[in-house]
Coordinates of C-alpha atoms in Angstrom, one line a residue:
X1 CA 0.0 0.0 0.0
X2 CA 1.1 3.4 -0.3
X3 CA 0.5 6.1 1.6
X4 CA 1.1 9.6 1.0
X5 CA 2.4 11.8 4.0
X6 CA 0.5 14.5 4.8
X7 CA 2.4 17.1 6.9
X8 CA 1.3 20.4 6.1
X9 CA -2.3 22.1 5.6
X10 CA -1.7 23.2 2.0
X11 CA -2.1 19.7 1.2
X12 CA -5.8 19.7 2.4
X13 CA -6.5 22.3 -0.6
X14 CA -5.2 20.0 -2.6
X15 CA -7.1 16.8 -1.2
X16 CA -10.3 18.9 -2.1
X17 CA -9.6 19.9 -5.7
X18 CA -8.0 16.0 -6.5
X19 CA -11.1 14.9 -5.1
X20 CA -13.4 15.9 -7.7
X21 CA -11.6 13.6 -9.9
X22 CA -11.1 10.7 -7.9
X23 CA -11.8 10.1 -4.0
X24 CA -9.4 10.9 -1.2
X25 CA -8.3 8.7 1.8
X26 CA -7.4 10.7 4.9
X27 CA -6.2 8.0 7.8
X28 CA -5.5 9.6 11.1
X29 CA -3.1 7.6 13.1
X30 CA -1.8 8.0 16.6
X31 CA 1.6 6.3 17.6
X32 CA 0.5 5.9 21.1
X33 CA -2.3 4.0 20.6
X34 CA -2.7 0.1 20.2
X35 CA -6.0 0.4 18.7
X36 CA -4.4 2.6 16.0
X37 CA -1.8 0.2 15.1
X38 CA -4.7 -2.9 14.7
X39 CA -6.8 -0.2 11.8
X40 CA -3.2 0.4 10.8
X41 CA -2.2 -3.1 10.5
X42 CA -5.9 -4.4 9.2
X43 CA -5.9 -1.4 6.2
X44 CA -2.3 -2.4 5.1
X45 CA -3.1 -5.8 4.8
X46 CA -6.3 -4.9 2.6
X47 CA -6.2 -4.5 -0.8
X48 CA -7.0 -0.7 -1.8
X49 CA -9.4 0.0 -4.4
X50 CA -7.9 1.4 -7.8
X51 CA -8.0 5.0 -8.4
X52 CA -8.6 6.2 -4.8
X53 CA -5.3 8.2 -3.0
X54 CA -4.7 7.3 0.4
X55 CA -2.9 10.4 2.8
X56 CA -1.3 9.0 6.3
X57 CA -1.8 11.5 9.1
X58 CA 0.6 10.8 12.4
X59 CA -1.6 13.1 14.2
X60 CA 0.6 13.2 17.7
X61 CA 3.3 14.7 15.0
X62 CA 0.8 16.8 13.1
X63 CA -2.0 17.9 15.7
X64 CA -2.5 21.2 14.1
X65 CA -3.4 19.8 10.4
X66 CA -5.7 16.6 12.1
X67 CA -7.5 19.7 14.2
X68 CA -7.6 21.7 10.2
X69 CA -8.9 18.3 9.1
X70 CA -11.9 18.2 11.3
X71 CA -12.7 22.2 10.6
X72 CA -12.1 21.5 6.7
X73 CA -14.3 18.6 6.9
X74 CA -17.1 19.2 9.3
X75 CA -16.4 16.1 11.3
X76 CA -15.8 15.1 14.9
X77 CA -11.9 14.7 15.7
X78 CA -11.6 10.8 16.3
X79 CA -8.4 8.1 16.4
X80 CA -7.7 6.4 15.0
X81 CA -10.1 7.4 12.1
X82 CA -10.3 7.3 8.4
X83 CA -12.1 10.3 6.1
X84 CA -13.5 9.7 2.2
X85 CA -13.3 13.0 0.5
X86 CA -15.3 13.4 -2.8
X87 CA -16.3 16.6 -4.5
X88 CA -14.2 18.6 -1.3
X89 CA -16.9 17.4 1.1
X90 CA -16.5 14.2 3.6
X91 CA -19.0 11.7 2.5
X92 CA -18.2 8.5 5.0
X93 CA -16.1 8.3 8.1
X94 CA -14.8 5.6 10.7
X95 CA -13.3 5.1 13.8
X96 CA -11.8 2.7 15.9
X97 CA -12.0 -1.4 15.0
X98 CA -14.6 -0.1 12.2
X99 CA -11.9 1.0 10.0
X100 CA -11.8 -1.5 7.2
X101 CA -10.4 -1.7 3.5
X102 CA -13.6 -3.0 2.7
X103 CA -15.3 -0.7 4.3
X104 CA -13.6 2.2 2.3
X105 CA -14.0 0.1 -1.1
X106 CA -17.5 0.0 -0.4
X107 CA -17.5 3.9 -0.3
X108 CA -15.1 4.4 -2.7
X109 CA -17.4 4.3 -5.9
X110 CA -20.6 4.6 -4.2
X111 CA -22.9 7.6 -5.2

């Protein structure tokens, strides 16, 4: 699987305009949690629908841009937690052991 880092708010502008074309994974992880790692762990062992983008948040590194994320996005701060952006609005998230790769491929093309 791979993930694209996301580290700095500009990228969130971008997550909005890609995802008019094609829909946008946001995972938020924390490092200090176990539950994290398990969603971590049970989405890289998935296999990820084609044409979706899938951004990594470490959001004990990156607070500021998972707090911008839930402003942005008009949801609830959660971790772990995953986000599906399509058309620059957040159509389905997740939290917790209810993070799954099919889950998100169920979503992923979904109207």
């Amino acid at each position: 699987m791979e993930w694209i880092q996301l580290t700095s708010e500009q990228q969130l502008s971008e997550i909005s305009e890609k995802s008019s074309e094609r829909p946008q994974v946001i995972f938020k992880h924390s490092t200090r949690c176990s539950i994290s790692a398990v969603a971590l762990k049970r989405l890289e062992k998935g296999h990820p629908p084609a044409d979706v983008d899938f951004y990594f948040l470490d959001l004990i590194q990156y607070r500021n841009i998972s707090n911008k994320v839930a402003e942005t996005f008009g949801v609830s701060h959660e971790s772990p937690q995953v986000l599906m952006i399509k058309k620059g609005q957040c159509t389905f998230d997740d939290s917790h052991l209810g993070i799954s790769m099919s889950g998100i491929a169920d979503q992923a093309f979904a109207s």
